[in-house]
PDB file of N, CA and C in Angstrom:
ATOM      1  N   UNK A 255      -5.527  23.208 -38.265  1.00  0.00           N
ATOM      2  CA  UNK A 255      -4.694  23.575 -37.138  1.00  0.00           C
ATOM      3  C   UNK A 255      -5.449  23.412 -35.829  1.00  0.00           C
ATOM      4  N   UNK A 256      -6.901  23.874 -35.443  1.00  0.00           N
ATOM      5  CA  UNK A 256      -7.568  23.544 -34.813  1.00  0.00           C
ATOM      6  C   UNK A 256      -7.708  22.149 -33.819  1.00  0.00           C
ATOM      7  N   UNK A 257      -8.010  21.113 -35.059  1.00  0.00           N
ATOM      8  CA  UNK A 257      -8.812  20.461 -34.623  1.00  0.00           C
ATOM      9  C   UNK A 257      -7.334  19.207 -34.521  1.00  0.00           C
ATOM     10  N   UNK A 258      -5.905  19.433 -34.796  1.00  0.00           N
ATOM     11  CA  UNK A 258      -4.999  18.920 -33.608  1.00  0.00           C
ATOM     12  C   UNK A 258      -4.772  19.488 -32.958  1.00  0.00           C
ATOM     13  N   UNK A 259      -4.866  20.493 -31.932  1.00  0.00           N
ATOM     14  CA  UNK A 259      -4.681  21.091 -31.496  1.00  0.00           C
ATOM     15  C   UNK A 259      -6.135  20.456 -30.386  1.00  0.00           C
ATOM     16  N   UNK A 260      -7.156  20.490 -30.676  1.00  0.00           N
ATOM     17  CA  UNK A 260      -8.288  19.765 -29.562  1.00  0.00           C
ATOM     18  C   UNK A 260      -8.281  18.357 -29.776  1.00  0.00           C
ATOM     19  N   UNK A 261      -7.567  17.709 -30.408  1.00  0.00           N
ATOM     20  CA  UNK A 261      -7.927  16.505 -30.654  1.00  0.00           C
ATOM     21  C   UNK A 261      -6.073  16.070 -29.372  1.00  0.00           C
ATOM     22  N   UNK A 262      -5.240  16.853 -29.525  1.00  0.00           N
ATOM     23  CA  UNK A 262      -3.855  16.841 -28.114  1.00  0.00           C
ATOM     24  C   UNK A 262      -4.558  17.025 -26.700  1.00  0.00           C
ATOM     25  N   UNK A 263      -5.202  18.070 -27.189  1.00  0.00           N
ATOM     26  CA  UNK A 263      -5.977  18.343 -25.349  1.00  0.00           C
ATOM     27  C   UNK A 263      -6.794  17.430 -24.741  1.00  0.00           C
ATOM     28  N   UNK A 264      -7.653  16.939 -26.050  1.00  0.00           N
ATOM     29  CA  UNK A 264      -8.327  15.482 -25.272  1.00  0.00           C
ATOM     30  C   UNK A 264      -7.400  14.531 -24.642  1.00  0.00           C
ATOM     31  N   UNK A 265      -6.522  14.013 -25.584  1.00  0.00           N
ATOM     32  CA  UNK A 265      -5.610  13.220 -24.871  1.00  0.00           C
ATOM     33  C   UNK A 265      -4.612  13.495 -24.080  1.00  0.00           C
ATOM     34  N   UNK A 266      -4.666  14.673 -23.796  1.00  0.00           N
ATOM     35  CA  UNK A 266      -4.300  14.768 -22.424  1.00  0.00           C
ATOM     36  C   UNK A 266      -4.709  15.312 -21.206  1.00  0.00           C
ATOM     37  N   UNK A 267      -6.112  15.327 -20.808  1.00  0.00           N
ATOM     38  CA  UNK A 267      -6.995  15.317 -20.428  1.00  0.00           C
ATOM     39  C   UNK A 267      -7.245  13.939 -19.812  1.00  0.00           C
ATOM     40  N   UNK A 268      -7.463  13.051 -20.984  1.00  0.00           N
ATOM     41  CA  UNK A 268      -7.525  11.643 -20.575  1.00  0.00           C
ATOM     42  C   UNK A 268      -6.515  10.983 -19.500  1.00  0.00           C
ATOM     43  N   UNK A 269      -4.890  11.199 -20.192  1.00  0.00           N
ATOM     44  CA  UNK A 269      -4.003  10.847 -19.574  1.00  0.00           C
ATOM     45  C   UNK A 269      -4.091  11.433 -17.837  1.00  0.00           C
ATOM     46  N   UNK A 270      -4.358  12.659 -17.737  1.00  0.00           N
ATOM     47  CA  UNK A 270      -4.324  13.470 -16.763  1.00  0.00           C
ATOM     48  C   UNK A 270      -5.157  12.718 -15.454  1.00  0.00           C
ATOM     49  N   UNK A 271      -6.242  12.432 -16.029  1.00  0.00           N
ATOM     50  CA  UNK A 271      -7.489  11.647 -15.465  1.00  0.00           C
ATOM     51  C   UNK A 271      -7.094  10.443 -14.903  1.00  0.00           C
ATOM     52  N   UNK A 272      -6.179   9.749 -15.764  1.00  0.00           N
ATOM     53  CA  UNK A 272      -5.974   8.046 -15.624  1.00  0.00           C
ATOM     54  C   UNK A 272      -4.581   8.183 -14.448  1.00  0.00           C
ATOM     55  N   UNK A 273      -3.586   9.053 -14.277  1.00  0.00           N
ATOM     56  CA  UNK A 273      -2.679   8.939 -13.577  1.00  0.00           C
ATOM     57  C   UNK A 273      -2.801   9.136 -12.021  1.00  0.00           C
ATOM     58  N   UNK A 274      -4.031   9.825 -11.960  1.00  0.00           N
ATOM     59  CA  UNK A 274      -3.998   9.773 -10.572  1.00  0.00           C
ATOM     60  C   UNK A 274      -5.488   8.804  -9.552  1.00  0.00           C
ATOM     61  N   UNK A 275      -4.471   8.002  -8.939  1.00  0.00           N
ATOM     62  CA  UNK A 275      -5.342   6.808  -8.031  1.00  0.00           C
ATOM     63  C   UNK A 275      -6.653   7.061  -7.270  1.00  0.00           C
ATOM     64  N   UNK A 276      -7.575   6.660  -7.449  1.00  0.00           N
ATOM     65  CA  UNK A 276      -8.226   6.626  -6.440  1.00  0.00           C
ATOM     66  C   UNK A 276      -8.098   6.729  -5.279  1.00  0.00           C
ATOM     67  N   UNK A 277      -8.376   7.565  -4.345  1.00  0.00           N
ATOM     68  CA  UNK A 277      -8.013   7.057  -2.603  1.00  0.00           C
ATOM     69  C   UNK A 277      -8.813   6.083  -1.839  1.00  0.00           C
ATOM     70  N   UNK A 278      -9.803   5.970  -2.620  1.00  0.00           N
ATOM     71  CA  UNK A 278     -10.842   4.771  -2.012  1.00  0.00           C
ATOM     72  C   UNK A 278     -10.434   3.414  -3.014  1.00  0.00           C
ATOM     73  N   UNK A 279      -9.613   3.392  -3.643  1.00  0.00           N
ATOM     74  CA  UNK A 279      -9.433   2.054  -4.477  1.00  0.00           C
ATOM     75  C   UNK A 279      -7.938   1.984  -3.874  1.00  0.00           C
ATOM     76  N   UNK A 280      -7.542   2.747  -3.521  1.00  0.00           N
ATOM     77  CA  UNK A 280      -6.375   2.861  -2.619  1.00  0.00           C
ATOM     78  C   UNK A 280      -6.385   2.119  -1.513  1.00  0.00           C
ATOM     79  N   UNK A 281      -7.372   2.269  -0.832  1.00  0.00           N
ATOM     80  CA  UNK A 281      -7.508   2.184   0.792  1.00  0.00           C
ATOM     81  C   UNK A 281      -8.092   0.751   0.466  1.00  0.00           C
ATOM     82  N   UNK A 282      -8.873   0.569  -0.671  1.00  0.00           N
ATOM     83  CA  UNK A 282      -9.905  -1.053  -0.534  1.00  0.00           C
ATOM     84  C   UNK A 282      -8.691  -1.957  -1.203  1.00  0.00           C
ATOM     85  N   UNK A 283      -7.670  -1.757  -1.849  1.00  0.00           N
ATOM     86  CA  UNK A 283      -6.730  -2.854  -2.226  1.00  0.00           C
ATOM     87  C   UNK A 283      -5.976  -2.595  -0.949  1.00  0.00           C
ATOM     88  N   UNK A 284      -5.666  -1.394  -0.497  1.00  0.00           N
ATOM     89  CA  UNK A 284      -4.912  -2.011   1.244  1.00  0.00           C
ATOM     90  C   UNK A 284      -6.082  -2.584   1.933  1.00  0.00           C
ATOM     91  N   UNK A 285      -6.655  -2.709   1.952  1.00  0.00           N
ATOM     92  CA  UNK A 285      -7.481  -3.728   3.061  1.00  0.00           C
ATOM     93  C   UNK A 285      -7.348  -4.964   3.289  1.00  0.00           C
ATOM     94  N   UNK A 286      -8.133  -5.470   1.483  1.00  0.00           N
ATOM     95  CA  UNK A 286      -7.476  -6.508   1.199  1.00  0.00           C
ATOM     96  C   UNK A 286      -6.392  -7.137   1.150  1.00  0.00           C
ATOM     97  N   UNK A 287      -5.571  -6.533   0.769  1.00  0.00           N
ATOM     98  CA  UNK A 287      -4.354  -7.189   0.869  1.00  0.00           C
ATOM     99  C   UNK A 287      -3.411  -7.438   2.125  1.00  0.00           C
ATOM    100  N   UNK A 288      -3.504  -6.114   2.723  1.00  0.00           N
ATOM    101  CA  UNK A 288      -3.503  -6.594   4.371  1.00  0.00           C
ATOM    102  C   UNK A 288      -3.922  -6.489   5.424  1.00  0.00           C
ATOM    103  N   UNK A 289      -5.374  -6.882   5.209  1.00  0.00           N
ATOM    104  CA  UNK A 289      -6.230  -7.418   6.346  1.00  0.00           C
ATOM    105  C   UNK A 289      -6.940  -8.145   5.731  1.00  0.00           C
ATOM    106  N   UNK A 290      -6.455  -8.841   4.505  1.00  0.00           N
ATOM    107  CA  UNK A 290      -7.856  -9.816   4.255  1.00  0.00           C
ATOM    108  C   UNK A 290      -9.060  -9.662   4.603  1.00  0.00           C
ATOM    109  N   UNK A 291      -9.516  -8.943   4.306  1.00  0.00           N
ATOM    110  CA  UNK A 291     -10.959  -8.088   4.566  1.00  0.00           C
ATOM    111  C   UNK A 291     -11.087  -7.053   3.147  1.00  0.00           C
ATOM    112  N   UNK A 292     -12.295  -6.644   3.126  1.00  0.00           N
ATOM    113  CA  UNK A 292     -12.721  -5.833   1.963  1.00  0.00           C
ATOM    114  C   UNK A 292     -12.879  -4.194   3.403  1.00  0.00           C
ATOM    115  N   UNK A 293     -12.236  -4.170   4.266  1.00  0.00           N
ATOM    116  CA  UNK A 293     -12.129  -3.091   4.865  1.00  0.00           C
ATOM    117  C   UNK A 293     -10.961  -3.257   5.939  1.00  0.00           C
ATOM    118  N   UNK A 294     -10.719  -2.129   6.438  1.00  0.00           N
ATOM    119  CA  UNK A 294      -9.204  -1.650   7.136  1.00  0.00           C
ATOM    120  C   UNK A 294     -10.232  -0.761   8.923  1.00  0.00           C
ATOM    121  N   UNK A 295      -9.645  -1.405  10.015  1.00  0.00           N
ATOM    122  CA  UNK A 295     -10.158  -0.663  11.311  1.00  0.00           C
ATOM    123  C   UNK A 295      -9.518   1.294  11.271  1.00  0.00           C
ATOM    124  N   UNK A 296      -8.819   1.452  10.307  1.00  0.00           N
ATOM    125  CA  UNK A 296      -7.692   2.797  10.487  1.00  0.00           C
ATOM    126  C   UNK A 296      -7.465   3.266   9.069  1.00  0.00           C
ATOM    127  N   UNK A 297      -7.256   3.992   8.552  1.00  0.00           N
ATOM    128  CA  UNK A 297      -6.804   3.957   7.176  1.00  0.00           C
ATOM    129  C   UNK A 297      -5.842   5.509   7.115  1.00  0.00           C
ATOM    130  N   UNK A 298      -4.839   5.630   6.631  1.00  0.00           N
ATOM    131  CA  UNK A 298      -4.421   7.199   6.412  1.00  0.00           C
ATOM    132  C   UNK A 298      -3.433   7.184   5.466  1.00  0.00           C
ATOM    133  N   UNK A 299      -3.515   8.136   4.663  1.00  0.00           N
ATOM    134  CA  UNK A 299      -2.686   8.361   3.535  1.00  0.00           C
ATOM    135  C   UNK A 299      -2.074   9.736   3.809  1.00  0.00           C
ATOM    136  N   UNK A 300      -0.569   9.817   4.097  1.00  0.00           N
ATOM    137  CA  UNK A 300      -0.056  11.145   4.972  1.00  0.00           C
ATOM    138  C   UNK A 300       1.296  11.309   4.486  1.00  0.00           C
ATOM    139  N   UNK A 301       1.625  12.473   3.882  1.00  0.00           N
ATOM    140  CA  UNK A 301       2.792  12.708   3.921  1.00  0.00           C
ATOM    141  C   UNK A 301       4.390  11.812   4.092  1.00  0.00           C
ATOM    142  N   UNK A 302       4.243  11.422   4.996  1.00  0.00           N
ATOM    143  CA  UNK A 302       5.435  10.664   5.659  1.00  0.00           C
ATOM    144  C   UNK A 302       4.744   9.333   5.566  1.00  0.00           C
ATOM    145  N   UNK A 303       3.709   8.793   4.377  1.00  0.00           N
ATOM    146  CA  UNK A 303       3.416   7.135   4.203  1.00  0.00           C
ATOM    147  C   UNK A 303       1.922   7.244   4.561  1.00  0.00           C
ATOM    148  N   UNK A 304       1.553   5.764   4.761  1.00  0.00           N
ATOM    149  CA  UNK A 304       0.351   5.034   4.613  1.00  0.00           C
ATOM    150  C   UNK A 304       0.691   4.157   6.105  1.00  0.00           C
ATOM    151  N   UNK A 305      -0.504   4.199   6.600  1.00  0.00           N
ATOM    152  CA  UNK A 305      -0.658   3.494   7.747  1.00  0.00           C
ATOM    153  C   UNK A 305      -2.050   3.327   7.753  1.00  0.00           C
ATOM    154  N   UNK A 306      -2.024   1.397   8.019  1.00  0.00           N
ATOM    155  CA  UNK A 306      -3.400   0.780   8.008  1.00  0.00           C
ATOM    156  C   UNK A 306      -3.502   0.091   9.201  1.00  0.00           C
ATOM    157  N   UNK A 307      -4.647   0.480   9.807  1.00  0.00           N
ATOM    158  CA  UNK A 307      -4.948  -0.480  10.874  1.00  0.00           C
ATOM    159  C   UNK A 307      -6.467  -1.936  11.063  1.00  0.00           C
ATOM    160  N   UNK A 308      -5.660  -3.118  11.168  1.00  0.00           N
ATOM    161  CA  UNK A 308      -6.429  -4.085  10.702  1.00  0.00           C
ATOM    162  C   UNK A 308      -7.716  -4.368  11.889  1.00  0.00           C
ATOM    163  N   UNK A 309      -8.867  -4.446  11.701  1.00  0.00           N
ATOM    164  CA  UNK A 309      -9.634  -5.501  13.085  1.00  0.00           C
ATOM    165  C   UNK A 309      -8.957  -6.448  13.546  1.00  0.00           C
ATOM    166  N   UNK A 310      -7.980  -7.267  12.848  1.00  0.00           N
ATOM    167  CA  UNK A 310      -7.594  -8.146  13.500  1.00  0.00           C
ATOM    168  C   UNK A 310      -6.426  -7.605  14.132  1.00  0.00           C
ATOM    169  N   UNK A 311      -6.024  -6.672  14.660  1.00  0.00           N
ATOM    170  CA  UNK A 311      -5.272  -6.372  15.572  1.00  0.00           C
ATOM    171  C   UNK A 311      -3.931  -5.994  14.476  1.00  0.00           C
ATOM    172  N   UNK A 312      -3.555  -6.570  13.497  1.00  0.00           N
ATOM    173  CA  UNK A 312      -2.398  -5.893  12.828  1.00  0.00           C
ATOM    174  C   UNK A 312      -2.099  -4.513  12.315  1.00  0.00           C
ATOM    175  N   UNK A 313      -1.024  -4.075  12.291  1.00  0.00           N
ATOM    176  CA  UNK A 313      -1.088  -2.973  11.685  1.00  0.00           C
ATOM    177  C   UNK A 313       0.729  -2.569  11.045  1.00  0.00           C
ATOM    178  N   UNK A 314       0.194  -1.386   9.713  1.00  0.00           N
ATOM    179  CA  UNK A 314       1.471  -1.636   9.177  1.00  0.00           C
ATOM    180  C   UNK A 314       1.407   0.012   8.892  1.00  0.00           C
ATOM    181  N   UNK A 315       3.168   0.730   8.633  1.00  0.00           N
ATOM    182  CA  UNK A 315       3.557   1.889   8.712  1.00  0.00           C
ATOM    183  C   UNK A 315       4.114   1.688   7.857  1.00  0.00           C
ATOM    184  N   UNK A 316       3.950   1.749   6.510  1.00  0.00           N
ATOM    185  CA  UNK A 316       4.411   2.044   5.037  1.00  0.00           C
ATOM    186  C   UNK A 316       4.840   3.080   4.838  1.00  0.00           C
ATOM    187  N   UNK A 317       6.269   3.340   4.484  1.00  0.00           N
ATOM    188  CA  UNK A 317       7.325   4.451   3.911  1.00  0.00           C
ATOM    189  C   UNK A 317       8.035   4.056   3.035  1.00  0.00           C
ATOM    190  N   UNK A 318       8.749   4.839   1.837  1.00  0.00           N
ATOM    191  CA  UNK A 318       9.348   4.679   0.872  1.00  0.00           C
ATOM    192  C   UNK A 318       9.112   4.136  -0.130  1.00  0.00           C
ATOM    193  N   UNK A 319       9.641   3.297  -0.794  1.00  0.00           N
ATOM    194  CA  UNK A 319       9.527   2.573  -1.987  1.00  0.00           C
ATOM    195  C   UNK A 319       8.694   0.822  -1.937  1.00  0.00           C
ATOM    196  N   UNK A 320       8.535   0.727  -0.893  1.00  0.00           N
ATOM    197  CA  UNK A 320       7.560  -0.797  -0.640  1.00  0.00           C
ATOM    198  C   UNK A 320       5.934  -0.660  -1.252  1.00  0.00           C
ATOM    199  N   UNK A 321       6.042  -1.791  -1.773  1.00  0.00           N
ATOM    200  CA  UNK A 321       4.562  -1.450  -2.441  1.00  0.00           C
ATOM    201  C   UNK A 321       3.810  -2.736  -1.688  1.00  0.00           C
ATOM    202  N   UNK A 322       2.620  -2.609  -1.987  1.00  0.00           N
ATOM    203  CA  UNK A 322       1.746  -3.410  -0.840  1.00  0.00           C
ATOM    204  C   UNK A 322       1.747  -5.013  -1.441  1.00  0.00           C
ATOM    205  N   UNK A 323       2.452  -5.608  -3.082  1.00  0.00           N
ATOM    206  CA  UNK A 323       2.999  -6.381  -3.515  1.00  0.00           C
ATOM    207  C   UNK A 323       3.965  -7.005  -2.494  1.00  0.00           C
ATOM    208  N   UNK A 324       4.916  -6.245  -2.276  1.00  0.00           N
ATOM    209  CA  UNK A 324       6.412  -6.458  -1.702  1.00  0.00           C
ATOM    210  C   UNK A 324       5.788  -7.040  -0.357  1.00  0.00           C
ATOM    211  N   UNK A 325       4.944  -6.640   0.606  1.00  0.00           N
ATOM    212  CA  UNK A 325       4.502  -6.715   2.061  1.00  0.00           C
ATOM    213  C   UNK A 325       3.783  -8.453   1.878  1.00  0.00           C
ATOM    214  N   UNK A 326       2.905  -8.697   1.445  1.00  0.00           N
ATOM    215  CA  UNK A 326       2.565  -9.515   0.569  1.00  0.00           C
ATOM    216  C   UNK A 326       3.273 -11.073   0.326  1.00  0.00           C
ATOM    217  N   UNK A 327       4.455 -11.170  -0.077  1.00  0.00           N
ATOM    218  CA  UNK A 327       5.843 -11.425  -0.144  1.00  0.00           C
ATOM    219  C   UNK A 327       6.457 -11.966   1.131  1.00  0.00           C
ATOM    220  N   UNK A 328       6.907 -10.625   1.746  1.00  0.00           N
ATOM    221  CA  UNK A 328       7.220 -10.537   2.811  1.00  0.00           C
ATOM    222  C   UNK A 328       6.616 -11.741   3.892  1.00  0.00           C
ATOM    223  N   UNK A 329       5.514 -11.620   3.580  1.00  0.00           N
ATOM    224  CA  UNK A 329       4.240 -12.194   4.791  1.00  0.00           C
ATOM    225  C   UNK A 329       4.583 -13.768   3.981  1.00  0.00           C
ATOM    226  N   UNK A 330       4.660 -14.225   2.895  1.00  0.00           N
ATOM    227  CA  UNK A 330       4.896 -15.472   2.724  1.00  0.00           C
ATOM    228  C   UNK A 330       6.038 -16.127   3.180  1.00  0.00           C
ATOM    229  N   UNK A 331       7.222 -15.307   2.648  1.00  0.00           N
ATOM    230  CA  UNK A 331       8.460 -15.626   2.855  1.00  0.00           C
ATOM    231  C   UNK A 331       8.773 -15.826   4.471  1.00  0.00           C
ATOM    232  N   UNK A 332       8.814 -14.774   5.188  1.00  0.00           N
ATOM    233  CA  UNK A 332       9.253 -14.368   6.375  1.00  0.00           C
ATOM    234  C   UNK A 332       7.996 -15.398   7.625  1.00  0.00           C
ATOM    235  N   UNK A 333       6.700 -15.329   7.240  1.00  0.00           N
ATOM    236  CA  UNK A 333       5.637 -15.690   8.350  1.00  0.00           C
ATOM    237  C   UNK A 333       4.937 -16.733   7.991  1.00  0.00           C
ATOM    238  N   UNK A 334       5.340 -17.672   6.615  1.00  0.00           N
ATOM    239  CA  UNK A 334       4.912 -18.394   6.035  1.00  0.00           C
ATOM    240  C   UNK A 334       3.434 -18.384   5.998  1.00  0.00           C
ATOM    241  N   UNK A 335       3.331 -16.958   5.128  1.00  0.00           N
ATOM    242  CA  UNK A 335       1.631 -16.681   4.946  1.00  0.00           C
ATOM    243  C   UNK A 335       0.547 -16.877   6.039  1.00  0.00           C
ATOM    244  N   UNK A 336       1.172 -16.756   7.570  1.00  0.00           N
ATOM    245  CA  UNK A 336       0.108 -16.483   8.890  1.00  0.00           C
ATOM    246  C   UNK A 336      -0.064 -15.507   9.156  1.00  0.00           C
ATOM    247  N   UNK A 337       0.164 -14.445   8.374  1.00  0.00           N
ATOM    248  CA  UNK A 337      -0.133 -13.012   8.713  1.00  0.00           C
ATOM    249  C   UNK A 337       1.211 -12.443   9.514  1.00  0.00           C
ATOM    250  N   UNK A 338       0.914 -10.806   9.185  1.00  0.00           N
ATOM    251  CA  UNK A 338       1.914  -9.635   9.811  1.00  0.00           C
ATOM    252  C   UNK A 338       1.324  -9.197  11.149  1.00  0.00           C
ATOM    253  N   UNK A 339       2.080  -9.612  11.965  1.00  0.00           N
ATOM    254  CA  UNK A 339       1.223  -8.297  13.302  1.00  0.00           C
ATOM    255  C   UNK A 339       1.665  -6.919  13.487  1.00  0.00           C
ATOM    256  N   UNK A 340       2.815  -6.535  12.624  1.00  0.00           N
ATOM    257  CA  UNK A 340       3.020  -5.484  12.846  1.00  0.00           C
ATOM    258  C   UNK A 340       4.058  -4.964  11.930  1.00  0.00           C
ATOM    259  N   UNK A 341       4.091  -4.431  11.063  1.00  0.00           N
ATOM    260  CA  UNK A 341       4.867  -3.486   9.764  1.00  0.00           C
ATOM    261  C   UNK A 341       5.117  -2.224   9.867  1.00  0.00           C
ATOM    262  N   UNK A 342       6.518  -1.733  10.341  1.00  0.00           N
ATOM    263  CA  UNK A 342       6.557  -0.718   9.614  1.00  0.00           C
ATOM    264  C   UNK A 342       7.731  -0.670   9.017  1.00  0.00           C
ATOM    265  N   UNK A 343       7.998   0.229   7.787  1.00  0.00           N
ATOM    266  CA  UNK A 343       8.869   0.873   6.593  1.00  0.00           C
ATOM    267  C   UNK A 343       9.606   1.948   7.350  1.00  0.00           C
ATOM    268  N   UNK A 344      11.063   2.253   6.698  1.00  0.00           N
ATOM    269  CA  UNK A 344      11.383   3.858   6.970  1.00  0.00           C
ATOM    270  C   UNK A 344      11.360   3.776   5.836  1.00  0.00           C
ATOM    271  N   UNK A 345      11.813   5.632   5.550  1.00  0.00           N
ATOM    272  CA  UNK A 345      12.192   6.056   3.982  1.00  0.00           C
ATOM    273  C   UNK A 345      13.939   5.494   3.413  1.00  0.00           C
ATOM    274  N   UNK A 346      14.345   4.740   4.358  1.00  0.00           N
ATOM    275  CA  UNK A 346      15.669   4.461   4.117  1.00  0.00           C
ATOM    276  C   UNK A 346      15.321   2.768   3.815  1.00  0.00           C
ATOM    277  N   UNK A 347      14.488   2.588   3.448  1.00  0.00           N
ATOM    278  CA  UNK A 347      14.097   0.918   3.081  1.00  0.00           C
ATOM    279  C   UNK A 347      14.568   0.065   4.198  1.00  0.00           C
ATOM    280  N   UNK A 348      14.731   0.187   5.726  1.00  0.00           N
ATOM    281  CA  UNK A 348      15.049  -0.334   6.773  1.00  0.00           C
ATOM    282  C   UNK A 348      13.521  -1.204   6.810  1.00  0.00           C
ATOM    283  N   UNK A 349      12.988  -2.362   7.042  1.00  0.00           N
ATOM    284  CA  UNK A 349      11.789  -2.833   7.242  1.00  0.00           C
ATOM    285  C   UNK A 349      11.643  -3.382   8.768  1.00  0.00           C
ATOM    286  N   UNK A 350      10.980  -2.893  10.045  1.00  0.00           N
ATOM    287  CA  UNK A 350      10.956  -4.047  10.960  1.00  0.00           C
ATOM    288  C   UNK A 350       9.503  -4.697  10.977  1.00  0.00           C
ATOM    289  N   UNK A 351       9.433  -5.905  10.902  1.00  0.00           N
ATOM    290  CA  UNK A 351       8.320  -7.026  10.830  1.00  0.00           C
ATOM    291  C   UNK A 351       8.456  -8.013  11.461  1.00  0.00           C
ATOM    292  N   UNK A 352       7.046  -8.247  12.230  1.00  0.00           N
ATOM    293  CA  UNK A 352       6.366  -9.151  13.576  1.00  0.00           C
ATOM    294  C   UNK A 352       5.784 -10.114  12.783  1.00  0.00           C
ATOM    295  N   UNK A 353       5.773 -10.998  12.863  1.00  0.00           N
ATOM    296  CA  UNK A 353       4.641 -12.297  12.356  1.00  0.00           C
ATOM    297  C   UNK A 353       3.787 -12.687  13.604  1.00  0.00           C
ATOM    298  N   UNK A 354       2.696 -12.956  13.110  1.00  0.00           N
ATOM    299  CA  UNK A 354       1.367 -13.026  13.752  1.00  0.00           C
ATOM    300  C   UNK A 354       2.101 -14.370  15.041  1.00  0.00           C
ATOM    301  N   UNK A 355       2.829 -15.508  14.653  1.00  0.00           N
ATOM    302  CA  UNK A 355       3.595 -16.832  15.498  1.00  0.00           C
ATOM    303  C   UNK A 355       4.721 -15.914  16.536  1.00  0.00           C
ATOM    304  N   UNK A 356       5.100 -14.480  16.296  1.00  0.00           N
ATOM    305  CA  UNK A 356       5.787 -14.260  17.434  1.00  0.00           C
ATOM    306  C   UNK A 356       7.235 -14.074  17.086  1.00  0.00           C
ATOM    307  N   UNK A 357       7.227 -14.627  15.677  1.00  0.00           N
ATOM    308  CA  UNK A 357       8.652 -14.235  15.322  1.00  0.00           C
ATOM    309  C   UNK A 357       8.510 -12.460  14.758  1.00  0.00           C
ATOM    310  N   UNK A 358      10.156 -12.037  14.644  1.00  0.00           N
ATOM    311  CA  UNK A 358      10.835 -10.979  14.361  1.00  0.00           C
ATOM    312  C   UNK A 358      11.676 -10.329  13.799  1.00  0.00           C
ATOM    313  N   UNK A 359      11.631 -10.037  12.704  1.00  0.00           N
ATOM    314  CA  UNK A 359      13.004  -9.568  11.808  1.00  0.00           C
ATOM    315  C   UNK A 359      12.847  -7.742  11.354  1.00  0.00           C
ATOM    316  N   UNK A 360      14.368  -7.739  11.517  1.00  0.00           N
ATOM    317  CA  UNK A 360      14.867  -6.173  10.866  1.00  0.00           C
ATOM    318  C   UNK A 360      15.416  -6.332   9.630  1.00  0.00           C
ATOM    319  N   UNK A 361      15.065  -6.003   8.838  1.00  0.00           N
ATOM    320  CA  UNK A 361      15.420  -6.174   7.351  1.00  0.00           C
ATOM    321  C   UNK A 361      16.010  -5.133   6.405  1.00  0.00           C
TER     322      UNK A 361
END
């Protein structure tokens, strides 16, 4: 009886461990991914979203359900992969996005 009983708690222990993210593996895949850099000029993880600010002058206001995949995307489709100058999300999946060339869309 015991020893399922410690042999459940390990594994969930484990599980417990594995579900929650890093905030520094957090912040270094936002870097990369949008600032192409292995670092971010701003970084914050807050309540009401994620907001990164790039050296190269970009910066993005992540809310809701967008994952840093989707932005990614976005930047191909919309800016033909020249970069975002400026992102932000609401919680109502409204997106407005700047491309680095000057164009502009509400999405």
């Amino acid at each position: 009886m015991f020893k399922p009983i410690l042999s459940l708690g390990f594994i969930l222990s484990l599980a417990a461990c594995s579900t929650s993210p890093d905030p520094v593996d957090e912040r270094i895949e936002a870097a990369i991914k949008l600032c192409h850099s292995d670092s971010a000029k701003a970084f914050s993880q807050t309540v009401d979203g994620l907001r990164v600010m790039c050296h190269s002058g970009s910066s993005y206001v992540i809310r809701g359900d967008i994952s840093l995949d989707d932005i990614v995307e976005m930047d191909r489709v919309y800016c033909s992969s020249m970069g975002i100058r400026d992102f932000i999300s609401s919680q109502e999946g409204e997106v407005k996005l700047s491309c680095v060339d000057g164009s502009s869309y509400v999405l």
